[in-house]
PDB file of N, CA, C and O in Angstrom:
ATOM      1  N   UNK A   1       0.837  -1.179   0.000  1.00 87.00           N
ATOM      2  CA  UNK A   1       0.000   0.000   0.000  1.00 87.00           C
ATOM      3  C   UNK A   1       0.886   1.247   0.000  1.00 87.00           C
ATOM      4  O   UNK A   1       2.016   1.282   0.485  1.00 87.00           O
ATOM      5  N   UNK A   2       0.197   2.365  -0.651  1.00 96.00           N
ATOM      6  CA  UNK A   2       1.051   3.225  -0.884  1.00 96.00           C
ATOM      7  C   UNK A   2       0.834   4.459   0.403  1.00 96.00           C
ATOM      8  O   UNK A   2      -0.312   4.845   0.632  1.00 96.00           O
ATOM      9  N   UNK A   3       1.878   4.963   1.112  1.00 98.00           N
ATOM     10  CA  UNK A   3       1.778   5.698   1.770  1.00 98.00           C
ATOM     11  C   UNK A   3       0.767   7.276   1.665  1.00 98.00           C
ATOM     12  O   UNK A   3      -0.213   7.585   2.344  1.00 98.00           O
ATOM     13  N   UNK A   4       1.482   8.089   0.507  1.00 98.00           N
ATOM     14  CA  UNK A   4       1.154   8.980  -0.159  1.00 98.00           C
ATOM     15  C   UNK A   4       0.799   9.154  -1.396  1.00 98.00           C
ATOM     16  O   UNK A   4       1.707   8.933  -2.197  1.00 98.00           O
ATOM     17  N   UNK A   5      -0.455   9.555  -1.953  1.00 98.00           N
ATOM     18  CA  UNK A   5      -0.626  10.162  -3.317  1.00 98.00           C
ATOM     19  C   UNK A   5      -0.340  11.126  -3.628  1.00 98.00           C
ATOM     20  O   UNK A   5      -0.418  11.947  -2.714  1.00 98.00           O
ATOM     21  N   UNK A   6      -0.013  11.503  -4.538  1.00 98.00           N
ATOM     22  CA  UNK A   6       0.327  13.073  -5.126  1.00 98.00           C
ATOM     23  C   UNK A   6      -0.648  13.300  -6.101  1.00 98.00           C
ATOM     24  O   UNK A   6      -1.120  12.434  -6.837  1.00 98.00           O
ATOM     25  N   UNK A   7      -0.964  14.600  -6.087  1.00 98.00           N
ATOM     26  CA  UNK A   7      -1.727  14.665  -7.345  1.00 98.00           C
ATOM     27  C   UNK A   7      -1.863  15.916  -7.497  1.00 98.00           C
ATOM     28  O   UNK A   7      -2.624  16.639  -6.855  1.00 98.00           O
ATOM     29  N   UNK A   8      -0.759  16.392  -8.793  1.00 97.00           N
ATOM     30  CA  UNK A   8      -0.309  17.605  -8.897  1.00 97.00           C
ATOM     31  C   UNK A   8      -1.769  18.531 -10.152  1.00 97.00           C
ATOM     32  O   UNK A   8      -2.191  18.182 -11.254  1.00 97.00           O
ATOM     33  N   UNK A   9      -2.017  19.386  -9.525  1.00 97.00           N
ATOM     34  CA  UNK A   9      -2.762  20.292 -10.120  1.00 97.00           C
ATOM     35  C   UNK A   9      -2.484  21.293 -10.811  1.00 97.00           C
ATOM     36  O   UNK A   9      -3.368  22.106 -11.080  1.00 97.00           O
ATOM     37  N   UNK A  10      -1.116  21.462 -11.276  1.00 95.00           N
ATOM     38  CA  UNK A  10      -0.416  22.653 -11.774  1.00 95.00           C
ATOM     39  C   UNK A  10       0.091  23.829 -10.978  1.00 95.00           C
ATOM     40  O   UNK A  10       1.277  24.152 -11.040  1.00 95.00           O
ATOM     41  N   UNK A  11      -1.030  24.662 -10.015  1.00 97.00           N
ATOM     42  CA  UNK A  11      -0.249  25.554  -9.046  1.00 97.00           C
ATOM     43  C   UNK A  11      -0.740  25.024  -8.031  1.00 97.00           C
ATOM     44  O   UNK A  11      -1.021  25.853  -7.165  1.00 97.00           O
ATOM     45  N   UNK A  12      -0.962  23.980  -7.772  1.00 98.00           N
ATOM     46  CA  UNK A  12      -1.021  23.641  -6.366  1.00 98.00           C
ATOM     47  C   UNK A  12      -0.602  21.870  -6.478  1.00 98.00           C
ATOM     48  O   UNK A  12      -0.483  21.217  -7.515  1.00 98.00           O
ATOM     49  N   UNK A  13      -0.472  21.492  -5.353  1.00 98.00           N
ATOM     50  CA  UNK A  13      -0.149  20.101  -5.418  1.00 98.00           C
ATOM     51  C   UNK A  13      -0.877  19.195  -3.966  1.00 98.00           C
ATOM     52  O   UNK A  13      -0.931  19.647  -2.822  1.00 98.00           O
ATOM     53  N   UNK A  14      -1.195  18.338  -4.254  1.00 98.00           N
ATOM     54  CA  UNK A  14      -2.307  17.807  -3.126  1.00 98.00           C
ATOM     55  C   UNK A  14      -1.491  16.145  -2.664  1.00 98.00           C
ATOM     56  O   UNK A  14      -1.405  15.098  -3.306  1.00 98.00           O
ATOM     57  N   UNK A  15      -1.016  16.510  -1.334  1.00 98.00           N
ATOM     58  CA  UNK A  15      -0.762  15.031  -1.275  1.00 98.00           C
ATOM     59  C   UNK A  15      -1.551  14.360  -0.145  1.00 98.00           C
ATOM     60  O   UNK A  15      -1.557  14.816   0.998  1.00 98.00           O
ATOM     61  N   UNK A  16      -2.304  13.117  -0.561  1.00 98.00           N
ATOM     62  CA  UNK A  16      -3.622  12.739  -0.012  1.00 98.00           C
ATOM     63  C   UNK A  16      -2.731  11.548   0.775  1.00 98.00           C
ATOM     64  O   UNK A  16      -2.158  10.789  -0.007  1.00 98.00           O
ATOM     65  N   UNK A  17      -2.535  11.281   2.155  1.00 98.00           N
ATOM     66  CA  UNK A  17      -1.903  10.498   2.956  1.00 98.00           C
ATOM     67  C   UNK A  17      -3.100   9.120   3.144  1.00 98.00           C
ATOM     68  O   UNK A  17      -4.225   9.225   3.632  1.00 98.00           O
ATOM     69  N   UNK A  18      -2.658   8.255   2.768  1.00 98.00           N
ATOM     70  CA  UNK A  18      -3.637   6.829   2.757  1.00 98.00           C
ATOM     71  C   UNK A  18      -3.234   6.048   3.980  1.00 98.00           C
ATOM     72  O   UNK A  18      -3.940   5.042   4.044  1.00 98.00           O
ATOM     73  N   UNK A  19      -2.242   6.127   5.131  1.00 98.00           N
ATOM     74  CA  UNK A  19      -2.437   5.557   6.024  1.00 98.00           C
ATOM     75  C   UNK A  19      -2.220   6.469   7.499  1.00 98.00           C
ATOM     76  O   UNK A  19      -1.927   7.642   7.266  1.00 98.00           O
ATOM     77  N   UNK A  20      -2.281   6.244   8.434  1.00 98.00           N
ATOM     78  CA  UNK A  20      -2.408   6.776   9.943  1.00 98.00           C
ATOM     79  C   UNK A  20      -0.757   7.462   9.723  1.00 98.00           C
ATOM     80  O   UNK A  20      -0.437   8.649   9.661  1.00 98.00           O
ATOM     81  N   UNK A  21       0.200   6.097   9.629  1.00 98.00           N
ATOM     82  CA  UNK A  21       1.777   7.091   9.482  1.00 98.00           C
ATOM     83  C   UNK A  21       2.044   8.333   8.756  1.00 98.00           C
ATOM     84  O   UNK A  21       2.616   9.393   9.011  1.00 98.00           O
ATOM     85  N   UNK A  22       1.379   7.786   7.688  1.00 98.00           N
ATOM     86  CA  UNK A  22       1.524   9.079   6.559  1.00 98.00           C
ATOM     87  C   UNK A  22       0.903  10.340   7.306  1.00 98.00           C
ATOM     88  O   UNK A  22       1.616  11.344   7.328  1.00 98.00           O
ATOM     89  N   UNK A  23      -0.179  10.397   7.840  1.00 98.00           N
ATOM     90  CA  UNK A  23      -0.594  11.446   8.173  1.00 98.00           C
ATOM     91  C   UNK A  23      -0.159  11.621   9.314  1.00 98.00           C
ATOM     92  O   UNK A  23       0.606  12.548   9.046  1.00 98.00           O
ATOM     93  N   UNK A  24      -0.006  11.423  10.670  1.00 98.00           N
ATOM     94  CA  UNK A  24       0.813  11.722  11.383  1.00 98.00           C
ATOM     95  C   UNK A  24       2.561  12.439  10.995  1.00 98.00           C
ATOM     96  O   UNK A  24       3.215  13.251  11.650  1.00 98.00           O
ATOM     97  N   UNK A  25       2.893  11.751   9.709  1.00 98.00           N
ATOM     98  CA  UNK A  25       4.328  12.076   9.422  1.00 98.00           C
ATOM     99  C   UNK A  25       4.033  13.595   8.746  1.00 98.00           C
ATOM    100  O   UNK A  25       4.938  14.370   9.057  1.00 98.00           O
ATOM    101  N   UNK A  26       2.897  14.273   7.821  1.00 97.00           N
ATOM    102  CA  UNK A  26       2.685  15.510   7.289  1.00 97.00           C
ATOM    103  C   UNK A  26       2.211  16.042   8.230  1.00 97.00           C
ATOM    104  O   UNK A  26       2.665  17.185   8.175  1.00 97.00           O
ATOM    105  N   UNK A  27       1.429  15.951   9.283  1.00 97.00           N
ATOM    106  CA  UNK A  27       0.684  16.805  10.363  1.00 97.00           C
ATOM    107  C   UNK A  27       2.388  17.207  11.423  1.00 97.00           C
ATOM    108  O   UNK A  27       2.599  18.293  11.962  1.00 97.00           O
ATOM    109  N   UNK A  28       3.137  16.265  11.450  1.00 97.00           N
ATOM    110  CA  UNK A  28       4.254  16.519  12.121  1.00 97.00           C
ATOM    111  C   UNK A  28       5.389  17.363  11.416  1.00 97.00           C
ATOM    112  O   UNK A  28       6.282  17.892  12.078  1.00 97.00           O
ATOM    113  N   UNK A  29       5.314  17.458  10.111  1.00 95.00           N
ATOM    114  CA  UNK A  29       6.342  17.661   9.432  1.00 95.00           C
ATOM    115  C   UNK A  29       6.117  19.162   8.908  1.00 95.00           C
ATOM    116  O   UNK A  29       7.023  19.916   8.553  1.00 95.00           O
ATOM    117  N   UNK A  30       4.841  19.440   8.923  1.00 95.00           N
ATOM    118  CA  UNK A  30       4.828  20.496   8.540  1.00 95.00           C
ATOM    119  C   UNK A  30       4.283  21.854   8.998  1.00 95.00           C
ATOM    120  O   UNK A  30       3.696  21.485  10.016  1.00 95.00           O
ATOM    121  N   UNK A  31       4.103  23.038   8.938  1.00 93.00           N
ATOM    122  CA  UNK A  31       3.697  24.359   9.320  1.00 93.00           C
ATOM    123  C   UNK A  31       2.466  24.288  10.160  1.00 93.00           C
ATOM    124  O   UNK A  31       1.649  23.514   9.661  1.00 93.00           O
ATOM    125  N   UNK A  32       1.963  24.977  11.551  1.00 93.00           N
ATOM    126  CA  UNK A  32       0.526  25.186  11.712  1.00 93.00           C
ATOM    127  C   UNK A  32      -0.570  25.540  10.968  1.00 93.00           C
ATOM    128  O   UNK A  32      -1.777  25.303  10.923  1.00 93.00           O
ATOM    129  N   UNK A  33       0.419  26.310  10.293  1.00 96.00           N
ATOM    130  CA  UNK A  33      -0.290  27.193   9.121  1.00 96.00           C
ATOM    131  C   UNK A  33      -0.477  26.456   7.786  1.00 96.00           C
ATOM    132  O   UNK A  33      -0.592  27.251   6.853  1.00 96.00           O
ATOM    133  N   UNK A  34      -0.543  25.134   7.419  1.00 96.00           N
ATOM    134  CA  UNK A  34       0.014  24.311   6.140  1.00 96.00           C
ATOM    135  C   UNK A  34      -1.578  24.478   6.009  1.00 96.00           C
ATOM    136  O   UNK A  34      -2.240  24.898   6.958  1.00 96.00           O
ATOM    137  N   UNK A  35      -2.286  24.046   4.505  1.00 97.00           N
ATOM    138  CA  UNK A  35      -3.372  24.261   4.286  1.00 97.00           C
ATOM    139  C   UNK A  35      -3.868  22.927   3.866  1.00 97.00           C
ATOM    140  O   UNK A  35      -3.347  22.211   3.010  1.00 97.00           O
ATOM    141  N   UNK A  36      -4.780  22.709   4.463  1.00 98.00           N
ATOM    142  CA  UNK A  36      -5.364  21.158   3.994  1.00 98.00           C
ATOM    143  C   UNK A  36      -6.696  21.338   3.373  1.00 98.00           C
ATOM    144  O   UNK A  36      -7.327  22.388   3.500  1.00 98.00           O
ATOM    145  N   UNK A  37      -7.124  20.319   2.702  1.00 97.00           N
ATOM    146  CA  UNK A  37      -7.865  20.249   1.702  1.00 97.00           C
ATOM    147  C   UNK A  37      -8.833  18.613   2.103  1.00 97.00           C
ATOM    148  O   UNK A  37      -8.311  17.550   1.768  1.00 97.00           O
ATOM    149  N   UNK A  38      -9.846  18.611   2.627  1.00 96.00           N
ATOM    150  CA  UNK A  38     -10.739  17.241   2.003  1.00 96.00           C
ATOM    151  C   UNK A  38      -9.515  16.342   2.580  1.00 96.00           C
ATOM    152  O   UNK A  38      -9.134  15.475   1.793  1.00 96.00           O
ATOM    153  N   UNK A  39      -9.013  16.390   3.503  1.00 96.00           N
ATOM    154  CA  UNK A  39      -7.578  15.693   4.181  1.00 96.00           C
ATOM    155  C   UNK A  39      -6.889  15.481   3.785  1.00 96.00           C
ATOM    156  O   UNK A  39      -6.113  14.594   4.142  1.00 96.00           O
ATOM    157  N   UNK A  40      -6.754  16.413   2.499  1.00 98.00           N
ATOM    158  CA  UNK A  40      -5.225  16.210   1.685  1.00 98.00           C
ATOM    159  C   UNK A  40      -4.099  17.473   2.059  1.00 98.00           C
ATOM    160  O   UNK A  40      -4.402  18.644   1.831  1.00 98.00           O
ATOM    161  N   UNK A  41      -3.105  17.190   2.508  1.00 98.00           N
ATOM    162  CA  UNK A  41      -1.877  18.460   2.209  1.00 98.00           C
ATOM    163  C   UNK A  41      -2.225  19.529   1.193  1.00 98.00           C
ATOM    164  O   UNK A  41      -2.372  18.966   0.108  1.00 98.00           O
ATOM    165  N   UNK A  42      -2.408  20.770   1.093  1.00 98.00           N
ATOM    166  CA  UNK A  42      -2.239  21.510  -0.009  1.00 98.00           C
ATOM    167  C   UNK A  42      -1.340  22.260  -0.081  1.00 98.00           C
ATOM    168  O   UNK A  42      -1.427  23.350   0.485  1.00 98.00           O
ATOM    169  N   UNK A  43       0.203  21.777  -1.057  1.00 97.00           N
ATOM    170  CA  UNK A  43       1.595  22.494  -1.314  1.00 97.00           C
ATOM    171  C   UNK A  43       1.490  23.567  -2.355  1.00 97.00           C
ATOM    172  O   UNK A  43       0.530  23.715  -3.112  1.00 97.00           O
ATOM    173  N   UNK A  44       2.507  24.255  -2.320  1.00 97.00           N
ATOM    174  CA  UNK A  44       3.207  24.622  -3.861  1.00 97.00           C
ATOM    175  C   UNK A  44       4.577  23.539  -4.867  1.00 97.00           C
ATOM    176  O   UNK A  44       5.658  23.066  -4.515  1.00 97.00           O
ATOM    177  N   UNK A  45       3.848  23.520  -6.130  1.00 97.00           N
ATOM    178  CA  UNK A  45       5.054  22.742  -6.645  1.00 97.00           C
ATOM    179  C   UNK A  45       6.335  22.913  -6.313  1.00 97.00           C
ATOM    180  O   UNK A  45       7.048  21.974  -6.666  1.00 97.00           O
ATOM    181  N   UNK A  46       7.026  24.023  -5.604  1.00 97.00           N
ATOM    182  CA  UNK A  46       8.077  24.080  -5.244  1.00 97.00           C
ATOM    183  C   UNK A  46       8.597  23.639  -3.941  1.00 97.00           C
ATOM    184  O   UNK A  46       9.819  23.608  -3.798  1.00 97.00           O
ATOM    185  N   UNK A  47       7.691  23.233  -2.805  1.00 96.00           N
ATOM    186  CA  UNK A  47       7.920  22.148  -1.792  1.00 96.00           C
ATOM    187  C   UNK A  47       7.903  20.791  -2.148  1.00 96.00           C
ATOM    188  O   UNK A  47       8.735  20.046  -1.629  1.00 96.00           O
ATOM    189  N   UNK A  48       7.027  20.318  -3.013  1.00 97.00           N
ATOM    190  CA  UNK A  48       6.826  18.768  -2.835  1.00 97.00           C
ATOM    191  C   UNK A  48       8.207  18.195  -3.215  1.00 97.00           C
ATOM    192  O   UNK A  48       8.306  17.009  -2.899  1.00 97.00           O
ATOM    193  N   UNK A  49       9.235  18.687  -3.774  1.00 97.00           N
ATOM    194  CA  UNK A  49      10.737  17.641  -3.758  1.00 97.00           C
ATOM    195  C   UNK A  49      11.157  17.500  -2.167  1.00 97.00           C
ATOM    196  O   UNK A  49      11.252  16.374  -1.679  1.00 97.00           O
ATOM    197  N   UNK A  50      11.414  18.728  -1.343  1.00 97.00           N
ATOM    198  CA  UNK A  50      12.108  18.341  -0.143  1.00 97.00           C
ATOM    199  C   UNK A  50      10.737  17.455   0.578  1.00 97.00           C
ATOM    200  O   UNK A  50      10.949  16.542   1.375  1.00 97.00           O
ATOM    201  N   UNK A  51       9.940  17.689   0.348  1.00 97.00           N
ATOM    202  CA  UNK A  51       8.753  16.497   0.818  1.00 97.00           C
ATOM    203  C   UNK A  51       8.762  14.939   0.874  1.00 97.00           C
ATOM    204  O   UNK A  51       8.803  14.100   1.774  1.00 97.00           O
ATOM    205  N   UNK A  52       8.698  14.924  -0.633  1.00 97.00           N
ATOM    206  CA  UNK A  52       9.052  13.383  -0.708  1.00 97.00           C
ATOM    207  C   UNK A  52      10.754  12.973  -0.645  1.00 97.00           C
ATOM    208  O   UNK A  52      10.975  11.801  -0.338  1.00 97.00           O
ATOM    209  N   UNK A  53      11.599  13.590  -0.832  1.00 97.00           N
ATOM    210  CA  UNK A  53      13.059  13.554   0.164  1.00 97.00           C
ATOM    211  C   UNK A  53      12.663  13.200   1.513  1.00 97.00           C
ATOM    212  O   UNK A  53      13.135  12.150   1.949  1.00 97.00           O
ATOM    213  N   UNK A  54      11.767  13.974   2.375  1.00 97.00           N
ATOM    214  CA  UNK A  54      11.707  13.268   3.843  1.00 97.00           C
ATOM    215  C   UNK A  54      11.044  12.299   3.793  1.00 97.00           C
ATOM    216  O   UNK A  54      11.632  11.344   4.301  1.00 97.00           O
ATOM    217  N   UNK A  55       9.623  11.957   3.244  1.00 98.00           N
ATOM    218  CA  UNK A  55       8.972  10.798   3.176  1.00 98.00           C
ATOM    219  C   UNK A  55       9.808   9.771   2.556  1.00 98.00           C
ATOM    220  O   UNK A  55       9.306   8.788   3.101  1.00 98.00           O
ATOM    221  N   UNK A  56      10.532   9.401   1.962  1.00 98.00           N
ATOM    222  CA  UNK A  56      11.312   8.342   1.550  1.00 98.00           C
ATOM    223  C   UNK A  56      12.403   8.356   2.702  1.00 98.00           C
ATOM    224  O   UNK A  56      12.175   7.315   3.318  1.00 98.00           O
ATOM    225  N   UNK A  57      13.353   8.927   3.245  1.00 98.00           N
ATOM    226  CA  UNK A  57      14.025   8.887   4.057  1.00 98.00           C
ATOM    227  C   UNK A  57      13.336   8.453   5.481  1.00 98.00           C
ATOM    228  O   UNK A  57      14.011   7.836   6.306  1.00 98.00           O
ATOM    229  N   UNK A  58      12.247   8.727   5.689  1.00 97.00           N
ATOM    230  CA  UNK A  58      11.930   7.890   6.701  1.00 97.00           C
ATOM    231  C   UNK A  58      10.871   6.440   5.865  1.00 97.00           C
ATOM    232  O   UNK A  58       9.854   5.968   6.373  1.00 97.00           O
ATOM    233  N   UNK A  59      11.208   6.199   5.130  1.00 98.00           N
ATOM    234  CA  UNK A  59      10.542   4.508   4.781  1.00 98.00           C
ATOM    235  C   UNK A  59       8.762   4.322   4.277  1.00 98.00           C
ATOM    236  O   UNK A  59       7.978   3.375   4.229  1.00 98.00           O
ATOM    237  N   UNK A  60       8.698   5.746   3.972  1.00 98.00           N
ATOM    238  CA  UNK A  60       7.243   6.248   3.396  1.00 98.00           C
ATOM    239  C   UNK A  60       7.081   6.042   2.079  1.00 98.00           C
ATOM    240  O   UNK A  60       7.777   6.823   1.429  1.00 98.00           O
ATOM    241  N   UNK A  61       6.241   5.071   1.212  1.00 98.00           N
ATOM    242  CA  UNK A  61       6.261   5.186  -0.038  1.00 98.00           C
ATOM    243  C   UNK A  61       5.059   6.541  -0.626  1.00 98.00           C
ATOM    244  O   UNK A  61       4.013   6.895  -0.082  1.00 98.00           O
ATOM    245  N   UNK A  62       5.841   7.181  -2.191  1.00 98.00           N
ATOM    246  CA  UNK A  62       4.771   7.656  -2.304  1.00 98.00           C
ATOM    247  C   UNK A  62       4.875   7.364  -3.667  1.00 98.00           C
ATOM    248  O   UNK A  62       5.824   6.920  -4.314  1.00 98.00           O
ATOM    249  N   UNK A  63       3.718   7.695  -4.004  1.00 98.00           N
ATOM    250  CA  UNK A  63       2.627   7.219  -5.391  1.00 98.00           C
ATOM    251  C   UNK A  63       2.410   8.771  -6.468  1.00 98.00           C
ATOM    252  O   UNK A  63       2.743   9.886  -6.066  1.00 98.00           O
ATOM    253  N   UNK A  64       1.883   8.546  -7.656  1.00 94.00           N
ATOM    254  CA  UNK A  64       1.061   9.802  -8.424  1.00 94.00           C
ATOM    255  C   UNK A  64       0.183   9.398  -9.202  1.00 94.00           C
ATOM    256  O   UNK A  64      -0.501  10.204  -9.834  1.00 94.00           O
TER     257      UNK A  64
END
């Protein structure tokens, strides 16, 4: 099973966390202020590389 989906929208990027880790690991990882969506992450294309850099470094698969 895949940890994370991505699903890039052009100026925004949505990564939809499919298990308890995953979401615990973005609710931990990121800003108070981060904007969520329908319980998805809502980035700018210019975060999601150091993103999935940490999600793979800690043993998180992600998907698109």
């Amino acid at each position: 099973m895949t940890d994370i989906l991505i699903a890039n929208h052009g100026t925004i990027v949505l990564l939809h966390p499919q298990t308890p880790v995953a979401d615990a690991w973005l609710r931990e990882s990121v800003s108070d202020e981060a904007q969520w969506w329908a319980g998805a992450l809502v980035v700018e294309p210019r975060y999601v590389g150091d993103l999935i850099t940490g999600l793979l470094a800690d043993d998180l698969s992600v998907a698109s």
